[in-house]
Amino acid sequence: LESLPYICGFALATEGEAFALKKAGIAGSGTDAKMMITDGLVLVNGTTELRRGRKLYPNDTVSVGNEVFQITK
């Protein structure tokens, strides 16, 4: 379980999971991140998430394949 900082205190809550995937280096671009989300490859807190703008908060987990990240402050 790797940490993904809760960037700027609120950026992940306002930018959403596509931003988080890009910042974590899981997706090469915002477009790649959006495609991963719409293809159902992204889990947030263990549930498949199809919304590109899902707000993320500290202690949320984001999973893509075998990679799992926890949002931290």
Coordinates of C-alpha atoms in Angstrom, one line a residue:
L1 CA 0.0 0.0 0.0
E2 CA 1.7 3.2 -1.2
S3 CA 0.8 6.7 -0.1
L4 CA -0.6 9.3 -2.4
P5 CA -0.5 12.7 -0.7
Y6 CA -3.7 14.7 -0.4
I7 CA -2.3 17.3 -2.7
C8 CA -2.7 21.0 -1.6
G9 CA -5.2 20.0 1.1
F10 CA -8.1 19.8 -1.3
A11 CA -7.0 19.3 -4.8
L12 CA -8.0 15.6 -5.0
A13 CA -11.5 16.5 -3.6
T14 CA -11.9 19.1 -6.3
E15 CA -10.0 17.5 -9.2
G16 CA -11.1 13.9 -8.7
E17 CA -9.6 10.5 -9.3
A18 CA -8.4 11.1 -12.9
F19 CA -6.1 13.8 -11.4
A20 CA -5.0 11.3 -8.7
L21 CA -4.1 8.6 -11.2
K22 CA -2.1 11.1 -13.3
K23 CA -0.2 12.4 -10.2
A24 CA 0.6 8.9 -9.0
G25 CA 2.1 8.0 -12.3
I26 CA -0.4 5.2 -12.9
A27 CA -1.8 7.0 -16.0
G28 CA 0.4 8.9 -18.5
S29 CA -2.1 11.6 -19.1
G30 CA -5.6 12.8 -18.0
T31 CA -7.0 11.1 -21.1
D32 CA -5.4 7.8 -20.2
A33 CA -6.8 8.1 -16.6
K34 CA -10.3 8.8 -17.9
M35 CA -10.1 5.8 -20.2
M36 CA -9.0 3.5 -17.3
I37 CA -11.9 4.8 -15.2
T38 CA -14.6 4.4 -17.9
D39 CA -13.2 0.9 -18.7
G40 CA -13.9 -0.1 -15.1
L41 CA -10.3 -0.7 -14.2
V42 CA -10.2 1.6 -11.2
L43 CA -11.5 0.8 -7.7
V44 CA -12.1 3.3 -5.0
N45 CA -12.4 1.9 -1.5
G46 CA -12.8 -1.6 -3.1
T47 CA -15.7 -0.6 -5.4
T48 CA -15.5 -0.1 -9.2
E49 CA -15.8 3.6 -9.8
L50 CA -17.0 4.8 -13.2
R51 CA -17.3 8.5 -12.4
R52 CA -14.3 10.5 -13.6
G53 CA -14.8 13.2 -11.1
R54 CA -15.1 11.1 -8.0
K55 CA -13.9 13.1 -5.0
L56 CA -11.1 11.5 -3.0
Y57 CA -10.4 12.2 0.7
P58 CA -7.7 11.1 3.2
N59 CA -7.8 7.4 3.9
D60 CA -9.6 6.6 0.6
T61 CA -7.8 3.8 -1.3
V62 CA -7.4 3.8 -5.1
S63 CA -6.6 0.5 -6.8
V64 CA -5.6 -0.2 -10.4
G65 CA -4.6 -3.8 -11.1
N66 CA -2.1 -4.8 -8.4
E67 CA -1.3 -1.2 -7.4
V68 CA -3.1 0.2 -4.4
F69 CA -2.7 3.7 -3.1
Q70 CA -4.0 5.3 0.0
I71 CA -4.8 9.0 0.0
T72 CA -3.0 10.7 2.9
K73 CA -2.9 14.2 4.3

